[in-house]
XYZ file of C-alpha atoms in Angstrom:
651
model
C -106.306 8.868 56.004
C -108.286 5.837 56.976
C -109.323 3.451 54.391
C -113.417 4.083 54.482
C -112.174 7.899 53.709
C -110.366 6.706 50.935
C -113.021 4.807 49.081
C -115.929 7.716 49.829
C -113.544 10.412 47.725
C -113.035 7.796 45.004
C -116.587 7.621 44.557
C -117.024 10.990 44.467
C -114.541 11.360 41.917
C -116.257 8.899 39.583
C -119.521 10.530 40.085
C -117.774 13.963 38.942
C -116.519 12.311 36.250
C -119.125 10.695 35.059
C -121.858 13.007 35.282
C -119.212 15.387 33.732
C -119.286 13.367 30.994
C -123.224 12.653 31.028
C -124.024 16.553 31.760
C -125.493 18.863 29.007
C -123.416 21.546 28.045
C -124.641 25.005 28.969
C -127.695 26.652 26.852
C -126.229 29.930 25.195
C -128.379 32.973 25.433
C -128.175 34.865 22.104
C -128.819 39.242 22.847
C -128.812 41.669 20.880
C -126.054 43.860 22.498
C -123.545 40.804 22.223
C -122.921 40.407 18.537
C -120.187 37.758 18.635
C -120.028 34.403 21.161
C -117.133 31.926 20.974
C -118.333 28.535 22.077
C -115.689 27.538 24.177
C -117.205 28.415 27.776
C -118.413 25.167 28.493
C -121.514 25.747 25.850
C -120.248 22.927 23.548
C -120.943 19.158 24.399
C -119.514 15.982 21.562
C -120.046 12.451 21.077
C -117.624 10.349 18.505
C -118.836 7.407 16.289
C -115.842 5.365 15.509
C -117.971 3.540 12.666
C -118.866 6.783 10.919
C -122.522 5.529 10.240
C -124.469 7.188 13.003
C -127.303 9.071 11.128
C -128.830 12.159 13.074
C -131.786 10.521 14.405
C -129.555 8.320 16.635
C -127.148 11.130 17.204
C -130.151 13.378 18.649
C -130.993 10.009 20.598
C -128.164 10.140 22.060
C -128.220 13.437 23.227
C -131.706 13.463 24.747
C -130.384 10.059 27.080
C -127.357 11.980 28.340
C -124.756 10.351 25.869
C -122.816 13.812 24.865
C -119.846 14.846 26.981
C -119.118 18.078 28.089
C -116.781 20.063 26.306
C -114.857 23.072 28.577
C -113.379 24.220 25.675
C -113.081 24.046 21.959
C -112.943 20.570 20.283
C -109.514 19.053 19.707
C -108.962 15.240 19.504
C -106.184 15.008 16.773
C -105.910 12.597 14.157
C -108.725 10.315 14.419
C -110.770 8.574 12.107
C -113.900 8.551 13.935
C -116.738 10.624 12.809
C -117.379 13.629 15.369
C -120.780 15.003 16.584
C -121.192 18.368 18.230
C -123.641 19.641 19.798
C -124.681 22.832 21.433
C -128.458 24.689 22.173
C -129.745 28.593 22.037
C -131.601 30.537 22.951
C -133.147 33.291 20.763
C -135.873 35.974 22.667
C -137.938 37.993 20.738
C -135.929 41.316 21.226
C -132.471 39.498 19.562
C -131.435 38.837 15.730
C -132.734 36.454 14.072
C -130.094 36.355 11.345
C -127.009 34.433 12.581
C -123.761 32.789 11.043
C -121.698 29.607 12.464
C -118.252 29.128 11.330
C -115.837 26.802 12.546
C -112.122 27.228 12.655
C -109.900 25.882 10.598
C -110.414 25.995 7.083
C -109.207 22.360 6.245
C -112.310 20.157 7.918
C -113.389 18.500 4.842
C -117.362 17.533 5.280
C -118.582 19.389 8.206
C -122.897 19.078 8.089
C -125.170 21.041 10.011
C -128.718 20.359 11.555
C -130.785 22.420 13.157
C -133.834 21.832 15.062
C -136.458 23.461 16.269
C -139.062 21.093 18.210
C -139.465 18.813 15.253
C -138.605 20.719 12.231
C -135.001 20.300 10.913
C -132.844 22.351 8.755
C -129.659 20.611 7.098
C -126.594 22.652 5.387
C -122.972 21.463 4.327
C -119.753 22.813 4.127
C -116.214 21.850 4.335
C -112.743 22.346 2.073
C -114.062 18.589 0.572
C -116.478 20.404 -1.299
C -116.843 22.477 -4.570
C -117.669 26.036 -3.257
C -120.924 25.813 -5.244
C -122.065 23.311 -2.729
C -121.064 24.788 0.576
C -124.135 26.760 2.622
C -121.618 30.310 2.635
C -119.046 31.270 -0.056
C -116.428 31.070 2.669
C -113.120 30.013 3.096
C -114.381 27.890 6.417
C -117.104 25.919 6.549
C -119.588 28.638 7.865
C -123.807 28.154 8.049
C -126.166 31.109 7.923
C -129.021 30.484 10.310
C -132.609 32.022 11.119
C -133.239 31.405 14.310
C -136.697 31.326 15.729
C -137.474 32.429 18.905
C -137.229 29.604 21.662
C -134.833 27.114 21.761
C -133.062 25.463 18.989
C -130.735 22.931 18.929
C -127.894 22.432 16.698
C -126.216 19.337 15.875
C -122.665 19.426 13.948
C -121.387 16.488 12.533
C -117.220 16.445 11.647
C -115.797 13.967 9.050
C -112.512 15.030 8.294
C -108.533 13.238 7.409
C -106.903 15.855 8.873
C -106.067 16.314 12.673
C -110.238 16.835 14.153
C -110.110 20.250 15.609
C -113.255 22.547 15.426
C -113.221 26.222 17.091
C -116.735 27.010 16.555
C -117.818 31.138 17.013
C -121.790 32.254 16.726
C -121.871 35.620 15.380
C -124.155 38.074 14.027
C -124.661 38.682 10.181
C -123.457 42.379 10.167
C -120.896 41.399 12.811
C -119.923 37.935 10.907
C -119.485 40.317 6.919
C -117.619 43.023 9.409
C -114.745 40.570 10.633
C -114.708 39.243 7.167
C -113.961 42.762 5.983
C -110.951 42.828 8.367
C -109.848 39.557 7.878
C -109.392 40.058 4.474
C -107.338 43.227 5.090
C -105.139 41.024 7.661
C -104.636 38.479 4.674
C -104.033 40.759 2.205
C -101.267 42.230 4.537
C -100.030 39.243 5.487
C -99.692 37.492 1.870
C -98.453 41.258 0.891
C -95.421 41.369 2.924
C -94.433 37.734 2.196
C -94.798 38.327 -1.390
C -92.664 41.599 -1.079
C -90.189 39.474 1.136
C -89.805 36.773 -1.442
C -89.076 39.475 -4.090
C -86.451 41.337 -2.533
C -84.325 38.202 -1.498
C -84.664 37.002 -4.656
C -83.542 39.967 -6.602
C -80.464 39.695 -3.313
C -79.788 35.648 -4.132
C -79.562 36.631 -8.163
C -77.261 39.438 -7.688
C -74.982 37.789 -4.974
C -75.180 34.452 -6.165
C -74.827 32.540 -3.121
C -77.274 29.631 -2.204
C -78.420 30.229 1.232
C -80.642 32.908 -0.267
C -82.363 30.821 -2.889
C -83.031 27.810 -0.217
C -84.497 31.027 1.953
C -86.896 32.433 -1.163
C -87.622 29.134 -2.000
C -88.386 28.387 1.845
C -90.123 31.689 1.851
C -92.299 30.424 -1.252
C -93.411 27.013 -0.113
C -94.297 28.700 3.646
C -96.376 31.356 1.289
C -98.017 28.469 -0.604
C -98.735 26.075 2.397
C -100.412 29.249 4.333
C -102.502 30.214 1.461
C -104.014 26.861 0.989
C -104.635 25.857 4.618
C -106.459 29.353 5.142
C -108.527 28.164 2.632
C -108.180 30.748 -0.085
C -106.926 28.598 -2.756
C -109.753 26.116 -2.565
C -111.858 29.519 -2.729
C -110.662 31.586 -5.079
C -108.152 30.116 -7.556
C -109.617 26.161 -7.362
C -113.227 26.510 -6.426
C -114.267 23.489 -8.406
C -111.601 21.165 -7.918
C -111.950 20.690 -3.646
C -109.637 17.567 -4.242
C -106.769 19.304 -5.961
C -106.244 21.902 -3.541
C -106.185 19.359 -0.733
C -103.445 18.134 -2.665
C -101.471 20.899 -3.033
C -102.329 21.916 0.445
C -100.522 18.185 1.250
C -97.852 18.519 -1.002
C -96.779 22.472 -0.318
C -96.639 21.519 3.096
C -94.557 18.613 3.275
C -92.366 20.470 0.809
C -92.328 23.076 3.106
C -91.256 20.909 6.441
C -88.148 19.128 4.173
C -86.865 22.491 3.151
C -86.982 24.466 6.530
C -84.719 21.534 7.903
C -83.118 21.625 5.036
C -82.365 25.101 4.915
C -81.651 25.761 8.654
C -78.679 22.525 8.408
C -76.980 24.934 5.960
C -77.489 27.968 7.999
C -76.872 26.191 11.352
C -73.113 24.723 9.438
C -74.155 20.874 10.409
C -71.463 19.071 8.988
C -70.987 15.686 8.045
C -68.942 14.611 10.876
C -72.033 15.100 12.964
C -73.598 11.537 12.537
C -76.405 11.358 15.205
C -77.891 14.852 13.371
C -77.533 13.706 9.714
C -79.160 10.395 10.468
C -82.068 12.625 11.855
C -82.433 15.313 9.039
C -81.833 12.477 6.521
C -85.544 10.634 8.139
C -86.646 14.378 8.209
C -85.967 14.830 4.338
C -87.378 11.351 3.574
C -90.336 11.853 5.356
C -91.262 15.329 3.825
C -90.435 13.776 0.125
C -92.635 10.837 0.880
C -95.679 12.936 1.969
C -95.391 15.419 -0.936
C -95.804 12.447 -3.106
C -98.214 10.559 -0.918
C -101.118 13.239 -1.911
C -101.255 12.164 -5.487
C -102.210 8.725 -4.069
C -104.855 9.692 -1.345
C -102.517 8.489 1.810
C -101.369 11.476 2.870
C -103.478 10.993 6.046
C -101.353 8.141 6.594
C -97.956 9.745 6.026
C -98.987 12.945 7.857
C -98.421 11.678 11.355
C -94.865 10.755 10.184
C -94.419 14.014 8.521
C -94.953 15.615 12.098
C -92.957 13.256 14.066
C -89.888 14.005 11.103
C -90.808 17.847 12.342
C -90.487 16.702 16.180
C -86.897 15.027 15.663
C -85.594 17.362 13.311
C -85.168 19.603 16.882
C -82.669 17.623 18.496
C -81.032 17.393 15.366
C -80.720 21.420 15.017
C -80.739 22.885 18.529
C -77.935 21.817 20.313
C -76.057 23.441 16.326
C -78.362 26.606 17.365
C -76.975 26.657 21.322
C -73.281 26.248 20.018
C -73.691 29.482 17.297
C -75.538 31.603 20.602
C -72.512 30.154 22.529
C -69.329 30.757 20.383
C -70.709 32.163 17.695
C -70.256 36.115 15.871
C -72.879 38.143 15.948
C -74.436 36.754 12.882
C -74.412 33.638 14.191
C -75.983 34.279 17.346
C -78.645 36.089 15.638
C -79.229 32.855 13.242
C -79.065 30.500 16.513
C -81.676 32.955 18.148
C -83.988 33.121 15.468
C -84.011 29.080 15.340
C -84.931 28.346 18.092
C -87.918 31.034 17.826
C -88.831 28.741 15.339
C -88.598 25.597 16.679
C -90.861 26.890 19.939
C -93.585 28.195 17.240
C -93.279 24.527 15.322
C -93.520 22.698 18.628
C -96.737 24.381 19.539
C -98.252 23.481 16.393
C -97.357 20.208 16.452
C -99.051 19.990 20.242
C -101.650 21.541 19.233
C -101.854 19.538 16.356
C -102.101 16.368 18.262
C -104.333 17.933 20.981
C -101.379 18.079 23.725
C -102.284 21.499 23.616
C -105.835 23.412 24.007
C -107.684 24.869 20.105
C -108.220 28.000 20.220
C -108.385 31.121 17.668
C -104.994 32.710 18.684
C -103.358 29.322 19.107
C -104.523 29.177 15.475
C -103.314 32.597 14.446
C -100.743 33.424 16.696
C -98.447 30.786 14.406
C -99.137 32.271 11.229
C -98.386 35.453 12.638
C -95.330 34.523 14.790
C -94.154 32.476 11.119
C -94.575 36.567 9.410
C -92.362 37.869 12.436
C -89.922 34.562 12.166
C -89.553 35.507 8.210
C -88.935 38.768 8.694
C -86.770 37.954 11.476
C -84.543 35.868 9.083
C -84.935 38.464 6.234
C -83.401 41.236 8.761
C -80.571 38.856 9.635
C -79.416 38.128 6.412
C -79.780 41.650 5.320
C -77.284 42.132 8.414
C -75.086 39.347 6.726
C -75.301 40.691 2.823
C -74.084 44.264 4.702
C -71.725 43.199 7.361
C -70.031 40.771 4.126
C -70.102 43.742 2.078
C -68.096 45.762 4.876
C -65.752 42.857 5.095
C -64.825 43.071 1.443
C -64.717 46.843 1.729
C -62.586 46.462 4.600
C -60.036 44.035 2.496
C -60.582 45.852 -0.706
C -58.902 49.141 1.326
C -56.026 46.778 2.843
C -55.633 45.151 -0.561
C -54.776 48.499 -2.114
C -52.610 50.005 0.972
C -50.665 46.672 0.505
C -50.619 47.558 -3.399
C -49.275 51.209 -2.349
C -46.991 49.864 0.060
C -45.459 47.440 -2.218
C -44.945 49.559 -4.870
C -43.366 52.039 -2.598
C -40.730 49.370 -1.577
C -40.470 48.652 -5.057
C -39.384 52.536 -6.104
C -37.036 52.678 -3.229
C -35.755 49.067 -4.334
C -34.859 50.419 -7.597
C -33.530 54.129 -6.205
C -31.245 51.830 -4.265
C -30.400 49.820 -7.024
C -29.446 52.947 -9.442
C -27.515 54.216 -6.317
C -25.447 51.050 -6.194
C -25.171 51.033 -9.522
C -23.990 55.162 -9.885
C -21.603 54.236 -7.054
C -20.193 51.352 -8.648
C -19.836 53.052 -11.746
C -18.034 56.228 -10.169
C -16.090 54.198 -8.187
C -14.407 51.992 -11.076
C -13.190 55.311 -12.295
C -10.718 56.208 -9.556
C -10.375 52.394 -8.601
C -8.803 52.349 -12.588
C -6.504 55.326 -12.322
C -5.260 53.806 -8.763
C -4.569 50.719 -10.802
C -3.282 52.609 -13.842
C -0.860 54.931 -11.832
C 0.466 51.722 -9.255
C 1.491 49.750 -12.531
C 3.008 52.716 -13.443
C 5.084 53.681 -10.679
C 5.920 49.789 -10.591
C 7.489 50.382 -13.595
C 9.489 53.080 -12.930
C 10.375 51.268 -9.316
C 11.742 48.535 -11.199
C 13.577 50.476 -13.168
C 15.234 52.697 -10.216
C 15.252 49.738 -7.943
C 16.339 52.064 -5.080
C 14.434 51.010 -2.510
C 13.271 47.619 -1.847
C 10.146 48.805 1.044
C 8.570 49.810 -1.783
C 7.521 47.043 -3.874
C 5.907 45.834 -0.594
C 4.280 49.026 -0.101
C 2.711 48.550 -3.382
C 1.472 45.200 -2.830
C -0.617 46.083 -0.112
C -2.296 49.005 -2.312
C -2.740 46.262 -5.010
C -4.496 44.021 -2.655
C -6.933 47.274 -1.187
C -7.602 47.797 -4.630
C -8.567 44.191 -5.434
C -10.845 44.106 -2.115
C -12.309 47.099 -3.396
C -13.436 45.527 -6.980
C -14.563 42.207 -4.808
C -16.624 44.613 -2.944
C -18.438 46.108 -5.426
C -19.552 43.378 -7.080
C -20.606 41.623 -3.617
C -22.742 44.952 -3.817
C -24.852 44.024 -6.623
C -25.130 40.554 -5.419
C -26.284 41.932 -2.293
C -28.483 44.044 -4.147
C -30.161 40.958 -5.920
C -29.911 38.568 -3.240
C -32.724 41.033 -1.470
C -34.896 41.049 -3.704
C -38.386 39.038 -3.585
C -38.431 37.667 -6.996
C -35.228 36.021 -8.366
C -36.092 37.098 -12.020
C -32.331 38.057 -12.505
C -31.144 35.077 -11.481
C -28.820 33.235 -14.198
C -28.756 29.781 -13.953
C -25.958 27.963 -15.115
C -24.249 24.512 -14.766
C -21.478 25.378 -12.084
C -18.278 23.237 -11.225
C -18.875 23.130 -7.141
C -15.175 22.251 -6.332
C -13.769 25.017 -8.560
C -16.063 27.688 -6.860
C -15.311 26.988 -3.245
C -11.309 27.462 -4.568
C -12.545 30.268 -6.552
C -14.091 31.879 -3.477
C -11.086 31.147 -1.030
C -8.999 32.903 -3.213
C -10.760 36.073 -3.382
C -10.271 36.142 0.436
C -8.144 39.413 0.903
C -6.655 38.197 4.428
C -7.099 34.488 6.317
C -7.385 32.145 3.305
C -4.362 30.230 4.779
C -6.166 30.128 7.726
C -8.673 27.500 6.024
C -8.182 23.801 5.226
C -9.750 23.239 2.401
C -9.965 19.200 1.520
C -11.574 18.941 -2.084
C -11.797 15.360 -3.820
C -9.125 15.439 -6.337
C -10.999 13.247 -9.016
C -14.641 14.686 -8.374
C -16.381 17.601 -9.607
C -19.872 18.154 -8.781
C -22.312 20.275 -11.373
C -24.621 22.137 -9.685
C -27.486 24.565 -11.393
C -27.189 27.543 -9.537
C -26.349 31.071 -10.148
C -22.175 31.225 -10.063
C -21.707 34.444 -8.651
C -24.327 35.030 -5.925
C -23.978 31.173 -5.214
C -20.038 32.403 -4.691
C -21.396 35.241 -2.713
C -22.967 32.812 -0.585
C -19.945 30.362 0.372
C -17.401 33.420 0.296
C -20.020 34.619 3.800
C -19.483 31.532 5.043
C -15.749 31.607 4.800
C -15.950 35.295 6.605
C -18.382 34.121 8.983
C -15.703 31.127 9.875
C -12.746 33.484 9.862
C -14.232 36.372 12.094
C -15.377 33.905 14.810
C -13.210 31.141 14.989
C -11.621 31.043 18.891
C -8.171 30.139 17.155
C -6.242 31.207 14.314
C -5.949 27.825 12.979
C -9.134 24.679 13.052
C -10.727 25.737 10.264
C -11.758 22.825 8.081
C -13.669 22.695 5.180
C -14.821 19.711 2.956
C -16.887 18.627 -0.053
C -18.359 15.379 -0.184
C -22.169 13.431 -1.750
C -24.923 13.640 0.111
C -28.642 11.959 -0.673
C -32.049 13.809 0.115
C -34.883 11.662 -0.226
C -34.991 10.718 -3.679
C -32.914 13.405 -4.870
C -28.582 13.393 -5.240
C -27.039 16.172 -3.892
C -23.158 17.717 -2.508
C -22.312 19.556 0.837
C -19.993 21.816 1.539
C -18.892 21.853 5.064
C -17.523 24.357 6.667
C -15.999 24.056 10.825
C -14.650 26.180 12.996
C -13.498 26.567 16.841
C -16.394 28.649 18.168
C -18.803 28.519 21.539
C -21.390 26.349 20.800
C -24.846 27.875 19.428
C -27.538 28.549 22.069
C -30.671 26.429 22.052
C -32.945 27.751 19.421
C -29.677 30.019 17.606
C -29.174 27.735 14.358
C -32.447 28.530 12.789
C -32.196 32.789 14.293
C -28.472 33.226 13.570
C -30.091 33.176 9.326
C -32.812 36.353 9.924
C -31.812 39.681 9.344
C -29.350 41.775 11.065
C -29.163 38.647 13.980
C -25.573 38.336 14.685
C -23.714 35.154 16.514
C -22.192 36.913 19.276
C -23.702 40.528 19.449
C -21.341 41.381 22.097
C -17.599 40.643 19.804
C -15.882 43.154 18.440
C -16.908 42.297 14.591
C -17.883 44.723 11.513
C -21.101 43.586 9.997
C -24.433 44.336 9.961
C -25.958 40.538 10.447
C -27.082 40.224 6.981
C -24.501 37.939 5.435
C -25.988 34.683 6.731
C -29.452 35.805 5.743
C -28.403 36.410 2.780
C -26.349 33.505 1.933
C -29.496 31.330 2.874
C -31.825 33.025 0.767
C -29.366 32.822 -2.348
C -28.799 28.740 -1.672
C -32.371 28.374 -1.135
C -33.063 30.414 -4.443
C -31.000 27.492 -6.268
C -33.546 24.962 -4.510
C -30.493 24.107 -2.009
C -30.602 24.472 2.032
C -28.004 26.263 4.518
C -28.234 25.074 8.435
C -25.702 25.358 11.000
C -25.450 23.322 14.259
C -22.844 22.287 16.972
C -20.317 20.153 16.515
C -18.947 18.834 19.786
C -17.954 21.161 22.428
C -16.324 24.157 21.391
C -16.544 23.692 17.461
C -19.507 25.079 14.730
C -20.478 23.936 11.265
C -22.558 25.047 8.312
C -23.476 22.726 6.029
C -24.107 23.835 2.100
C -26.764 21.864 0.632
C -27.410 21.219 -3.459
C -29.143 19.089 -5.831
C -26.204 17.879 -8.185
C -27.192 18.848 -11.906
C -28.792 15.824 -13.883
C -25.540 15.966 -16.011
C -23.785 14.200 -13.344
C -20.368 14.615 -12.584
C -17.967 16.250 -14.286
């Protein structure tokens, strides 16, 4: 585009803009059929007076010479200390009302006055939350002006004065029309402030009963949103403070700063931010700073001055708790993805007042109402959710209350077949030492009467070999109630003793029915070890290993077997070592070869049921000892027999 084209749009722009900003609003035309008119068609024009001292004849100057701007909407210029003028002009013809009401949205403008003129004669009312309700025009929660309108024109001039952020939605209505939506809007309230208060109960009565702190953060976040709602709609200064304007601005201050600290508050313990995560602690730590400052800051008239920082606290308190609210949606249970859901809900709703609050985003009544009733839905929201929790926690413990008692059934179960199997061993035992004593009886007998006869030497040997069968057979029975106690759980049979080490590994080769010359035993002739342990299941224990050593040993002969000090940590101990030719363990086999019924070589031609090495570890481990086995070169196998040595020393 050439440059003369350029410069010729330029100028039109700046004559758009400026008369847009010189132009008189639009003249509103009041009827009788339309009985309510929001100003925010263009009918609204405003002028601002950063030294607050303008009086109304220089405002109304002002408007006559084209000073006002143009509003296209409804005022919103955020936190400003200037003093704001509005103005906007009617119309009344004969056949419409003359009884009219103007109220401006929200309740917390604090001196908003009103003058209306007609030609030359002037009216002038007051209102504003700043005031004792005695003094404003309308008992009203905002500042609201009845007028009588002549016919003609009349024009009215509003002038805002107020600490909080300068927002005025301004709505004309008719009298009966105006005490009509009153009606309703008290209903709404009522409703409203009902199901909060209802809300707040039931949680409460939940957080006493479970006694768990997430619900008394959410009552008392519940409480402080109640209390910070109530006052900025007004109805505190109206009803319950109408005399004291100046308190209830405080409390409105202080409930909701107290508020903003204990949302963030309570949605870093719902939203699990921990302490590793810096970056969001250093946030919510200015966030809970900032809200404690400002609830104090009312007592001392600068809230106005902390309130921008309350609402910048409110701002980064959202990087500090979304990207917690994206990982629960993420990889979250369902609980948790409800809680991340409902967070973010309520971040969108705080953003847009805090736009709105700084005029980023256009006033308007359902800007204004929309919040309060998207905070309702957001509480009831949360309410639902942790209702879902209380139940789903409750299901949990129902769940592992159930398991709890199976497991109680179960183990009592093992325990009645644990002692049916010990009163079996123990009936066999018994009836078996009965015929095991008249074997015994009878062979000393006939041993006797061979020696006396002496006719036939095959005999004696004969007899040895039942004499040995019969002495397996008493070792074999009592290996069965070591057995039996070795598999127990609890060790409450266990009889700890001091035990001479070297004299129970020769105790325990000699009980060996066959192969006990097949092991070299090498046992320092001048040491004796003490040992607390349990003699015979600890004898149990090395008389496996000896079996173990005889069944699988390659050769007949190799099989070496020593005693000799060995240190753990802090702690004196002896091992008794125990090698043998045998293929080498597979990778992984020392620490398998101990569980139950795990054999070495599955595929030899062995009795056994793989239960003597498992239970010879759990016996040395019951005397706070350790049993491991590894490979010794190629072709040879040891277990090693761990102990503490008893604090008596040696013997």
């Amino acid at each position: 585009m050439p440059k003369r084209s350029w410069i010729t749009v330029g100028l039109l722009l700046a004559l758009l803009i400026l008369g847009g900003q010189a132009a008189h609003a639009d003249r509103v035309e009041l009827s009788a059929d339309t009985p309510r008119i929001d100003l925010d068609q263009g009918q609204l024009s405003y002028f601002r007076d950063p030294t607050t001292k303008r009086t109304v004849a220089e405002a109304r100057a002002a408007y006559r010479e084209q000073g006002f701007q143009a509003l296209p909407g409804n005022l919103g210029l955020g936190f400003t200390g200037d003093a704001v003028w509005l103005a906007v002009e009617v119309t009344r013809p004969a056949d419409a009302p003359t009884d009219w009401v103007l109220a401006l949205e929200p309740p917390t403008l604090d001196l908003v006055e009103l003058y209306q003129f007609h030609g030359e004669q002037m009216q002038r009312q007051i209102s504003g939350d700043g005031l004792p309700v005695a003094h404003r025009a309308l008992f009203h929660r905002t500042p609201a002006f009845a007028l009588q309108l002549q016919q003609g024109q009349t024009l009215l001039l509003l002038r805002i004065k107020t600490s909080s952020q300068v927002t005025a939605i301004p709505v004309l209505s008719q009298r009966a029309a105006f005490e009509q939506t009153q009606v309703m809007s008290s209903l709404v309230f009522g409703l409203f402030f009902g199901a909060m208060v209802l809300v707040l109960l039931y949680n409460l009565v939940i957080a006493l009963l479970i006694r768990q702190s997430i619900y008394l953060l959410y009552c008392g976040y519940i409480l402080l949103q109640t209390l910070s709602w109530f006052s900025y709609d007004g109805l505190l200064g109206l009803y319950l403070l109408p005399d004291n304007p100046l308190l209830a601005n405080q409390l409105l201050g202080g409930f909701l700063s107290l508020h903003i600290a204990l949302s963030i508050y309570f949605y870093a313990r719902l939203l699990k931010v921990e302490r590793r995560h810096r970056f969001s602690r250093m946030l919510l730590l200015y966030c809970y700073l900032a809200g404690s400052v400002g609830s104090v800051s009312v007592f001392f008239g600068l809230f106005h001055w902390v309130l921008p920082w309350i609402m910048a606290a409110v701002v980064l308190s959202f990087p500090a708790l979304a990207p917690h609210a994206v990982r629960f949606i993420r990889s979250g249970g369902r609980v948790e993805q409800i809680f991340g859901g409902i967070y973010l809900l309520f971040a969108f709703m705080v953003l847009n007042d805090v736009l709105a609050s700084f005029s980023l985003l256009p006033a308007s009544l359902w800007s204004a109402y929309s919040a309060q009733i998207g905070q309702l839905i957001h509480v009831l929201a949360l309410h639902l959710a942790l209702y879902y929790q209380v139940r789903l926690g409750e299901r949990q413990r129902d769940e592992a209350h159930i398991k709890l008692e199976i497991a109680r059934h179960d183990a009592e179960e093992e325990r009645s077949r644990r002692r049916e199997q010990d009163q079996l061993l123990q009936m066999i035992g018994h009836e078996v030492r009965t015929p095991i004593a008249i074997i015994v009886s009878t062979l000393e007998s006939l041993q006797l009467m061979e020696q006396e006869a002496n006719d036939d030497p095959d005999k004696a040997l004969r007899y040895q070999r039942i004499q040995r069968a019969v002495q397996r057979m008493e070792i074999l029975m009592q290996l069965v109630g070591v057995n039996a106690r070795a598999l127990r759980e609890d060790a409450y049979q266990i009889r700890i003793e001091s035990v001479d080490l070297r004299r129970l590994c020769r105790s325990a080769l000699d009980l060996l029915v066959e192969g006990a010359e097949r092991i070299t035993l090498d046992l320092p002739p001048d040491w004796s070890p003490q040992v607390r342990a349990d003699a015979q299941m600890l004898s149990f224990a090395v008389l496996n290993l000896y079996d173990n050593a005889l069944k699988y040993s390659l050769t007949p002969e190799g099989i070496e077997a020593d005693l000799h000090p060995l240190r753990q940590g802090d702690r004196d101990g002896v091992c008794l070592r125990i090698c043998n030719p045998a293929s080498p363990l597979a990778a992984g086999m020392e620490e398998r070869i101990f569980e139950k019924f795990v054999r070495i070589d599955e595929h030899a031609n062995q009795p056994g049921l793989g239960l003597g090495l498992h239970l010879a570890r759990r016996i040395v481990e019951q005397q706070q000892g350790w049993l491991k086995a590894r490979n010794a070169g190629t072709n040879r196998v040891c277990f090693e027999l761990w102990l503490p040595i008893d604090s008596g020393g040696e013997a």
